[in-house]
Structures are given as C-alpha cells and as structure tokens.
Amino acid sequence: EGWMAPDFYDPDNDVCVCAIQTWLLRSEGRTILVDTGVGNHKDRPHAPVWHHLDTDFLGNLSRAGVAPEDVDVVINTHLHVDHVGWNTYLDDGNWIPTFPNATYLMPLADFDFWNPANRGDPVPGRDNVFLDSVAPVHAGGQTVLWEEGFQIDANLALEAAPGHTPGSAVVRLRSGSD
C-alpha cells in the first residue's frame, strides 16, 4: 500500500485508481482504435464501478474528429471487460456494433477461451462481456480472428503475448527505423 497510495490506491475507499483508455491511430489512410474501454449500459454486477455506465465516449471520439462510421479497424488486444465494451452499443434492447464499417481484430485464443459456447457451465459476469460486446460483432461478420501475429499495414502489427489472457497481444508500431 505504501508505494501505491495515493496515486494508484485510495485506502479510505478501498479503490484502485486507474485509467481505461482507447487509443486512436491513423495509419496509411485508415482510422484505427486500439481497445474500446468498458462501454455504456453493460450489465456488470461483478464490477460495480463499470455496471450500467453512461459515459460520453462517443462524444469524446467526435471531439477528436472521428464518427463511429469513420473507424476502419478496431483492435482488441485481449477480450477483457475493459477492452471490448464499446465494440457494441445498446439500441432498442439489442447490442449493435458501434463501428459499422470497421473490421474488429480479435485474438482467436481469447475468442475461444471466453466463448461460453465452449464451456458447459455459465460464468455470470464473464459471459455477459462476451455475449454483449464480442458475439454481436462476430455474428455481424465484422471480426478477423487471428493467431500468432497479424500484419495490419506496413506500420502496424499485432504480436501474440499470452499471459494476461491466453490471447493477449501487443501492438507494434514501426516508423522508418524506429
């Protein structure tokens, strides 16, 4: 606690202090989002801080000059709750892909691991994330499930980095010799 408080841990409220971020990149004429945060209106009873959020994520994206239809690629570095939430939004009771023109890049190992269809016993809370934030995008034909690595363009690549999850990935950005 000594090295974490107060910047990363609030002992008075027993709360971890952190940031959930989405990265916006432009590469070779395409608009790319890296991870999509937690999402709004998601049922997250096992994570009360993220349960039924109502944030201005899309407004912030708009202020950065990007509308949902402008996004060409969404990278999900792994399929945890805080990385896939804005993959979808709630529309008249249905989860709809937020970025209608995007290809969503997801690690196959995570897709298989978190998919409730691959297990006999449901896991409350964990299954919700897959069902509301991953499955609708896949059902819409917008996913590319990759293994080992994936070359996005001449500058960007995904590299497998299993550990945090079975399919965790890192994004490698190259520019000239850097």
mmCIF file of C-alpha atoms in Angstrom:
data_model
loop_
_atom_site.group_PDB
_atom_site.id
_atom_site.type_symbol
_atom_site.label_atom_id
_atom_site.label_comp_id
_atom_site.label_asym_id
_atom_site.label_seq_id
_atom_site.Cartn_x
_atom_site.Cartn_y
_atom_site.Cartn_z
ATOM 1 C CA GLU A 1 0.000 0.000 0.000
ATOM 2 C CA GLY A 2 2.861 2.375 0.795
ATOM 3 C CA TRP A 3 4.045 2.741 -2.776
ATOM 4 C CA MET A 4 0.546 2.633 -4.315
ATOM 5 C CA ALA A 5 -1.308 5.242 -2.229
ATOM 6 C CA PRO A 6 -2.486 7.802 -3.106
ATOM 7 C CA ASP A 7 -1.744 7.732 -6.853
ATOM 8 C CA PHE A 8 -2.901 4.190 -7.590
ATOM 9 C CA TYR A 9 -4.837 3.166 -4.492
ATOM 10 C CA ASP A 10 -7.344 5.091 -2.358
ATOM 11 C CA PRO A 11 -7.186 3.363 1.043
ATOM 12 C CA ASP A 12 -10.075 5.372 2.508
ATOM 13 C CA ASN A 13 -12.466 3.942 -0.078
ATOM 14 C CA ASP A 14 -10.518 0.722 -0.816
ATOM 15 C CA VAL A 15 -10.488 1.608 -4.517
ATOM 16 C CA CYS A 16 -7.833 1.074 -7.157
ATOM 17 C CA VAL A 17 -7.208 4.250 -9.168
ATOM 18 C CA CYS A 18 -6.643 3.619 -12.850
ATOM 19 C CA ALA A 19 -7.479 4.844 -16.332
ATOM 20 C CA ILE A 20 -9.363 2.939 -19.008
ATOM 21 C CA GLN A 21 -8.151 4.185 -22.370
ATOM 22 C CA THR A 22 -8.783 3.831 -26.058
ATOM 23 C CA TRP A 23 -6.029 4.772 -28.463
ATOM 24 C CA LEU A 24 -6.873 6.461 -31.759
ATOM 25 C CA LEU A 25 -4.344 5.948 -34.550
ATOM 26 C CA ARG A 26 -4.198 6.982 -38.168
ATOM 27 C CA SER A 27 -2.051 4.803 -40.384
ATOM 28 C CA GLU A 28 -1.921 4.518 -44.154
ATOM 29 C CA GLY A 29 -5.137 6.498 -44.527
ATOM 30 C CA ARG A 30 -7.115 4.399 -42.070
ATOM 31 C CA THR A 31 -8.612 5.249 -38.689
ATOM 32 C CA ILE A 32 -7.783 2.630 -36.077
ATOM 33 C CA LEU A 33 -8.948 2.248 -32.473
ATOM 34 C CA VAL A 34 -6.927 0.185 -30.021
ATOM 35 C CA ASP A 35 -9.293 -1.274 -27.412
ATOM 36 C CA THR A 36 -12.712 0.187 -26.751
ATOM 37 C CA GLY A 37 -12.920 0.512 -22.978
ATOM 38 C CA VAL A 38 -15.857 -0.547 -20.823
ATOM 39 C CA GLY A 39 -18.953 0.597 -22.742
ATOM 40 C CA ASN A 40 -22.281 2.025 -21.668
ATOM 41 C CA HIS A 41 -25.353 0.274 -20.300
ATOM 42 C CA LYS A 42 -23.500 -3.023 -19.822
ATOM 43 C CA ASP A 43 -24.670 -5.386 -17.093
ATOM 44 C CA ARG A 44 -21.563 -5.779 -14.898
ATOM 45 C CA PRO A 45 -22.840 -6.807 -11.436
ATOM 46 C CA HIS A 46 -19.452 -8.279 -10.517
ATOM 47 C CA ALA A 47 -17.694 -4.970 -11.278
ATOM 48 C CA PRO A 48 -19.926 -2.275 -9.729
ATOM 49 C CA VAL A 49 -17.690 0.580 -10.893
ATOM 50 C CA TRP A 50 -18.460 -0.434 -14.516
ATOM 51 C CA HIS A 51 -22.089 -1.556 -14.018
ATOM 52 C CA HIS A 52 -24.523 0.295 -16.319
ATOM 53 C CA LEU A 53 -22.146 3.135 -17.145
ATOM 54 C CA ASP A 54 -23.341 6.200 -19.020
ATOM 55 C CA THR A 55 -20.241 7.975 -20.338
ATOM 56 C CA ASP A 56 -19.530 10.407 -23.162
ATOM 57 C CA PHE A 57 -17.166 8.055 -25.022
ATOM 58 C CA LEU A 58 -18.707 8.724 -28.440
ATOM 59 C CA GLY A 59 -18.764 12.461 -27.738
ATOM 60 C CA ASN A 60 -15.074 12.358 -26.866
ATOM 61 C CA LEU A 61 -14.382 10.442 -30.060
ATOM 62 C CA SER A 62 -16.358 13.041 -32.019
ATOM 63 C CA ARG A 63 -14.358 15.864 -30.430
ATOM 64 C CA ALA A 64 -11.241 14.051 -31.685
ATOM 65 C CA GLY A 65 -12.742 14.304 -35.185
ATOM 66 C CA VAL A 66 -13.981 10.713 -35.543
ATOM 67 C CA ALA A 67 -17.520 9.430 -36.020
ATOM 68 C CA PRO A 68 -18.257 5.723 -35.497
ATOM 69 C CA GLU A 69 -18.627 5.163 -39.252
ATOM 70 C CA ASP A 70 -15.136 6.637 -39.808
ATOM 71 C CA VAL A 71 -13.394 3.827 -37.927
ATOM 72 C CA ASP A 72 -11.803 1.275 -40.259
ATOM 73 C CA VAL A 73 -10.155 -1.078 -37.763
ATOM 74 C CA VAL A 74 -10.791 -1.897 -34.115
ATOM 75 C CA ILE A 75 -8.019 -3.781 -32.349
ATOM 76 C CA ASN A 76 -8.986 -5.705 -29.238
ATOM 77 C CA THR A 77 -5.640 -6.518 -27.625
ATOM 78 C CA HIS A 78 -7.490 -9.061 -25.487
ATOM 79 C CA LEU A 79 -11.114 -9.711 -24.616
ATOM 80 C CA HIS A 80 -11.370 -8.463 -21.032
ATOM 81 C CA VAL A 81 -14.283 -6.285 -19.938
ATOM 82 C CA ASP A 82 -12.257 -3.061 -20.025
ATOM 83 C CA HIS A 83 -11.031 -3.614 -23.604
ATOM 84 C CA VAL A 84 -14.188 -4.553 -25.547
ATOM 85 C CA GLY A 85 -17.090 -2.564 -24.074
ATOM 86 C CA TRP A 86 -17.581 -0.030 -26.835
ATOM 87 C CA ASN A 87 -17.423 -2.730 -29.505
ATOM 88 C CA THR A 88 -21.208 -2.507 -29.241
ATOM 89 C CA TYR A 89 -23.930 -0.137 -28.094
ATOM 90 C CA LEU A 90 -27.477 -0.791 -26.911
ATOM 91 C CA ASP A 91 -30.172 0.010 -29.487
ATOM 92 C CA ASP A 92 -33.786 -0.873 -28.665
ATOM 93 C CA GLY A 93 -32.714 -3.809 -26.485
ATOM 94 C CA ASN A 94 -30.129 -5.160 -28.943
ATOM 95 C CA TRP A 95 -26.331 -4.919 -28.898
ATOM 96 C CA ILE A 96 -25.208 -3.411 -32.204
ATOM 97 C CA PRO A 97 -21.609 -2.982 -33.445
ATOM 98 C CA THR A 98 -20.623 0.605 -32.634
ATOM 99 C CA PHE A 99 -18.295 0.922 -35.609
ATOM 100 C CA PRO A 100 -20.352 -0.303 -38.583
ATOM 101 C CA ASN A 101 -17.589 -0.081 -41.184
ATOM 102 C CA ALA A 102 -14.773 -1.472 -39.045
ATOM 103 C CA THR A 103 -13.009 -4.788 -39.078
ATOM 104 C CA TYR A 104 -12.576 -5.921 -35.478
ATOM 105 C CA LEU A 105 -9.282 -7.753 -34.915
ATOM 106 C CA MET A 106 -9.522 -10.251 -32.040
ATOM 107 C CA PRO A 107 -7.103 -12.931 -30.875
ATOM 108 C CA LEU A 108 -8.545 -16.364 -31.631
ATOM 109 C CA ALA A 109 -7.166 -17.811 -28.375
ATOM 110 C CA ASP A 110 -9.192 -15.303 -26.340
ATOM 111 C CA PHE A 111 -12.274 -15.703 -28.515
ATOM 112 C CA ASP A 112 -12.234 -19.443 -27.916
ATOM 113 C CA PHE A 113 -11.354 -19.147 -24.220
ATOM 114 C CA TRP A 114 -14.067 -16.613 -23.309
ATOM 115 C CA ASN A 115 -16.781 -18.024 -25.591
ATOM 116 C CA PRO A 116 -19.465 -19.528 -23.312
ATOM 117 C CA ALA A 117 -20.383 -21.997 -26.070
ATOM 118 C CA ASN A 118 -17.036 -23.701 -25.388
ATOM 119 C CA ARG A 119 -17.873 -24.397 -21.723
ATOM 120 C CA GLY A 120 -20.590 -26.372 -20.015
ATOM 121 C CA ASP A 121 -21.085 -24.102 -17.024
ATOM 122 C CA PRO A 122 -22.027 -20.446 -17.427
ATOM 123 C CA VAL A 123 -19.857 -17.935 -15.586
ATOM 124 C CA PRO A 124 -22.022 -14.987 -14.507
ATOM 125 C CA GLY A 125 -20.390 -11.660 -15.249
ATOM 126 C CA ARG A 126 -17.721 -13.108 -17.504
ATOM 127 C CA ASP A 127 -20.193 -14.495 -20.035
ATOM 128 C CA ASN A 128 -22.013 -11.141 -20.197
ATOM 129 C CA VAL A 129 -18.906 -9.497 -21.642
ATOM 130 C CA PHE A 130 -18.642 -11.988 -24.484
ATOM 131 C CA LEU A 131 -22.381 -12.026 -25.186
ATOM 132 C CA ASP A 132 -22.896 -8.251 -25.300
ATOM 133 C CA SER A 133 -19.544 -6.993 -26.596
ATOM 134 C CA VAL A 134 -17.968 -9.743 -28.717
ATOM 135 C CA ALA A 135 -20.661 -12.079 -30.069
ATOM 136 C CA PRO A 136 -22.737 -9.361 -31.831
ATOM 137 C CA VAL A 137 -19.696 -8.141 -33.766
ATOM 138 C CA HIS A 138 -18.763 -11.682 -34.735
ATOM 139 C CA ALA A 139 -22.347 -12.510 -35.719
ATOM 140 C CA GLY A 140 -22.315 -9.416 -37.939
ATOM 141 C CA GLY A 141 -19.326 -10.766 -39.862
ATOM 142 C CA GLN A 142 -17.003 -7.956 -38.780
ATOM 143 C CA THR A 143 -14.334 -9.957 -36.924
ATOM 144 C CA VAL A 144 -10.989 -11.277 -38.029
ATOM 145 C CA LEU A 145 -9.766 -13.872 -35.548
ATOM 146 C CA TRP A 146 -6.003 -14.135 -35.743
ATOM 147 C CA GLU A 147 -3.277 -16.370 -34.298
ATOM 148 C CA GLU A 148 0.449 -15.832 -33.631
ATOM 149 C CA GLY A 149 0.518 -12.411 -35.301
ATOM 150 C CA PHE A 150 -1.321 -10.165 -37.705
ATOM 151 C CA GLN A 151 0.096 -7.514 -40.038
ATOM 152 C CA ILE A 152 -2.348 -4.608 -40.147
ATOM 153 C CA ASP A 153 -0.328 -2.485 -42.564
ATOM 154 C CA ALA A 154 3.311 -1.619 -43.229
ATOM 155 C CA ASN A 155 3.500 0.270 -39.901
ATOM 156 C CA LEU A 156 1.319 -1.729 -37.520
ATOM 157 C CA ALA A 157 1.341 -5.350 -36.476
ATOM 158 C CA LEU A 158 -0.172 -7.429 -33.710
ATOM 159 C CA GLU A 159 2.075 -9.837 -31.862
ATOM 160 C CA ALA A 160 0.874 -12.606 -29.578
ATOM 161 C CA ALA A 161 1.835 -12.010 -25.947
ATOM 162 C CA PRO A 162 -0.095 -14.649 -23.976
ATOM 163 C CA GLY A 163 -0.064 -14.437 -20.221
ATOM 164 C CA HIS A 164 -2.552 -11.852 -19.019
ATOM 165 C CA THR A 165 -5.086 -13.811 -21.065
ATOM 166 C CA PRO A 166 -4.498 -16.751 -23.444
ATOM 167 C CA GLY A 167 -4.679 -14.401 -26.429
ATOM 168 C CA SER A 168 -3.169 -11.178 -25.116
ATOM 169 C CA ALA A 169 -1.439 -9.166 -27.801
ATOM 170 C CA VAL A 170 0.772 -6.157 -28.191
ATOM 171 C CA VAL A 171 0.582 -3.601 -30.980
ATOM 172 C CA ARG A 172 3.920 -2.991 -32.690
ATOM 173 C CA LEU A 173 4.283 0.389 -34.408
ATOM 174 C CA ARG A 174 7.231 0.905 -36.750
ATOM 175 C CA SER A 175 8.160 4.188 -38.356
ATOM 176 C CA GLY A 176 11.270 4.199 -40.537
ATOM 177 C CA SER A 177 13.992 2.603 -38.437
ATOM 178 C CA ASP A 178 12.102 3.180 -35.148
#
